Amino acid sequence: MLTIGCAILEASHVVGFEIDSEALQIAKFNATEMEVESVDFVQCDILTGFTSDDCRWRKTFDTVILNPPFGTKKNAGIDMEFLKIATQLSNSSVYSLHKTSTRNYIQKKAKELNCKGEVIAELRYNLDSSYKFHKKASKDIEVDVWRFTALSQ
């Protein structure tokens, strides 16, 4: 939905990256339904496809918007891996969603990535149960919307 939202708001061109083929098909269907044309979708694993310095997408995008998976016990730190890659793809700004409870940690990581990080909005996000270990059908999570910009070298 973030990809389609950017297109609706008249970004000149939008590229959506997704690893899950089913989610990608839904996104393509939704883009067709919404009649957005300036969108391309790429199926790939962000964590393995964009890790080298010679990545063809490096500093290609003016703005990168992401909703990374929240780090859990099973995949602690995964949101920071996504953020690191996003800062490598962007030549200007990154907007990202992160759990409010990790705010101090995110600020520390922003500095390590040579970025200025600022919370620009606070949300309450309803997350439906998606794993066997989830005890509730859904849970409200406090989420921050962050804007990251590269600090001058």
Coordinates of C-alpha atoms in Angstrom, one line a residue, residues 6-101:
C6 CA 3.3 7.2 -3.3
A7 CA 2.0 6.8 -6.9
I8 CA -1.3 8.3 -6.0
L9 CA 0.5 11.3 -4.5
E10 CA 2.2 11.7 -7.9
A11 CA 5.7 10.5 -7.3
S12 CA 7.3 10.5 -10.8
H13 CA 8.2 6.8 -10.5
V14 CA 7.8 4.2 -7.7
V15 CA 9.5 0.9 -7.3
G16 CA 8.1 -1.6 -4.8
F17 CA 10.3 -4.4 -3.5
E18 CA 8.7 -7.5 -2.0
I19 CA 10.0 -11.0 -1.3
D20 CA 6.6 -12.7 -1.0
S21 CA 5.1 -13.7 -4.3
E22 CA 1.6 -13.7 -3.0
A23 CA 1.9 -10.2 -1.5
L24 CA 3.5 -9.1 -4.8
Q25 CA 0.5 -10.3 -6.8
I26 CA -1.9 -8.6 -4.5
A27 CA 0.1 -5.3 -4.8
K28 CA 0.0 -5.6 -8.6
F29 CA -3.7 -6.2 -8.6
N30 CA -4.3 -3.3 -6.3
A31 CA -2.1 -1.0 -8.5
T32 CA -4.2 -2.0 -11.5
E33 CA -7.5 -1.4 -9.5
M34 CA -6.2 2.0 -8.4
E35 CA -5.2 2.8 -12.0
V36 CA -1.6 3.8 -11.1
E37 CA 0.8 3.5 -13.9
S38 CA 4.1 4.9 -12.6
V39 CA 4.8 1.8 -10.5
D40 CA 7.2 -1.1 -11.0
F41 CA 7.3 -4.1 -8.7
V42 CA 10.5 -6.2 -8.1
Q43 CA 10.4 -9.6 -6.3
C44 CA 13.6 -9.9 -4.3
D45 CA 15.0 -10.5 -0.8
I46 CA 16.2 -7.0 0.3
L47 CA 18.5 -8.5 2.9
T48 CA 20.5 -10.5 0.3
G49 CA 20.1 -8.5 -2.9
F50 CA 21.2 -5.1 -1.7
T51 CA 24.1 -5.7 0.6
S52 CA 27.2 -5.0 -1.6
D53 CA 28.7 -1.6 -2.3
D54 CA 28.3 -2.2 -6.0
C55 CA 24.6 -2.6 -5.8
R56 CA 23.0 -1.1 -9.0
W57 CA 20.3 0.6 -6.9
R58 CA 22.8 2.4 -4.6
K59 CA 21.7 6.0 -4.0
T60 CA 19.1 5.7 -6.9
F61 CA 16.0 6.8 -5.0
D62 CA 15.2 10.3 -3.8
T63 CA 13.0 8.9 -1.1
V64 CA 12.7 5.4 0.4
I65 CA 9.6 4.5 2.5
L66 CA 9.5 1.2 4.4
N67 CA 7.6 -0.7 6.9
P68 CA 10.2 -3.2 8.0
P69 CA 9.3 -6.3 10.0
F70 CA 9.5 -5.5 13.7
G71 CA 12.4 -7.3 15.4
T72 CA 11.2 -10.1 17.6
K73 CA 12.9 -12.8 19.6
K74 CA 13.3 -14.9 16.5
N75 CA 14.6 -12.1 14.2
A76 CA 16.0 -9.5 16.5
G77 CA 17.5 -6.5 14.7
I78 CA 15.9 -7.2 11.3
D79 CA 14.3 -3.8 11.2
M80 CA 17.8 -2.2 11.5
E81 CA 19.1 -4.3 8.6
F82 CA 16.2 -3.0 6.5
L83 CA 16.9 0.6 7.6
K84 CA 20.6 0.2 6.8
I85 CA 19.8 -0.9 3.3
A86 CA 17.2 1.8 2.9
T87 CA 19.8 4.5 3.7
Q88 CA 22.1 3.0 1.1
L89 CA 19.4 3.1 -1.6
S90 CA 18.3 6.7 -0.8
N91 CA 20.1 9.8 -2.0
S92 CA 18.0 12.0 0.2
S93 CA 15.4 10.8 2.8
V94 CA 14.2 7.5 4.3
Y95 CA 10.8 7.3 6.1
S96 CA 10.3 4.2 8.3
L97 CA 8.0 2.7 10.9
H98 CA 9.4 1.4 14.1
K99 CA 8.0 0.4 17.5
T100 CA 7.9 3.4 19.9
S101 CA 9.5 1.3 22.6

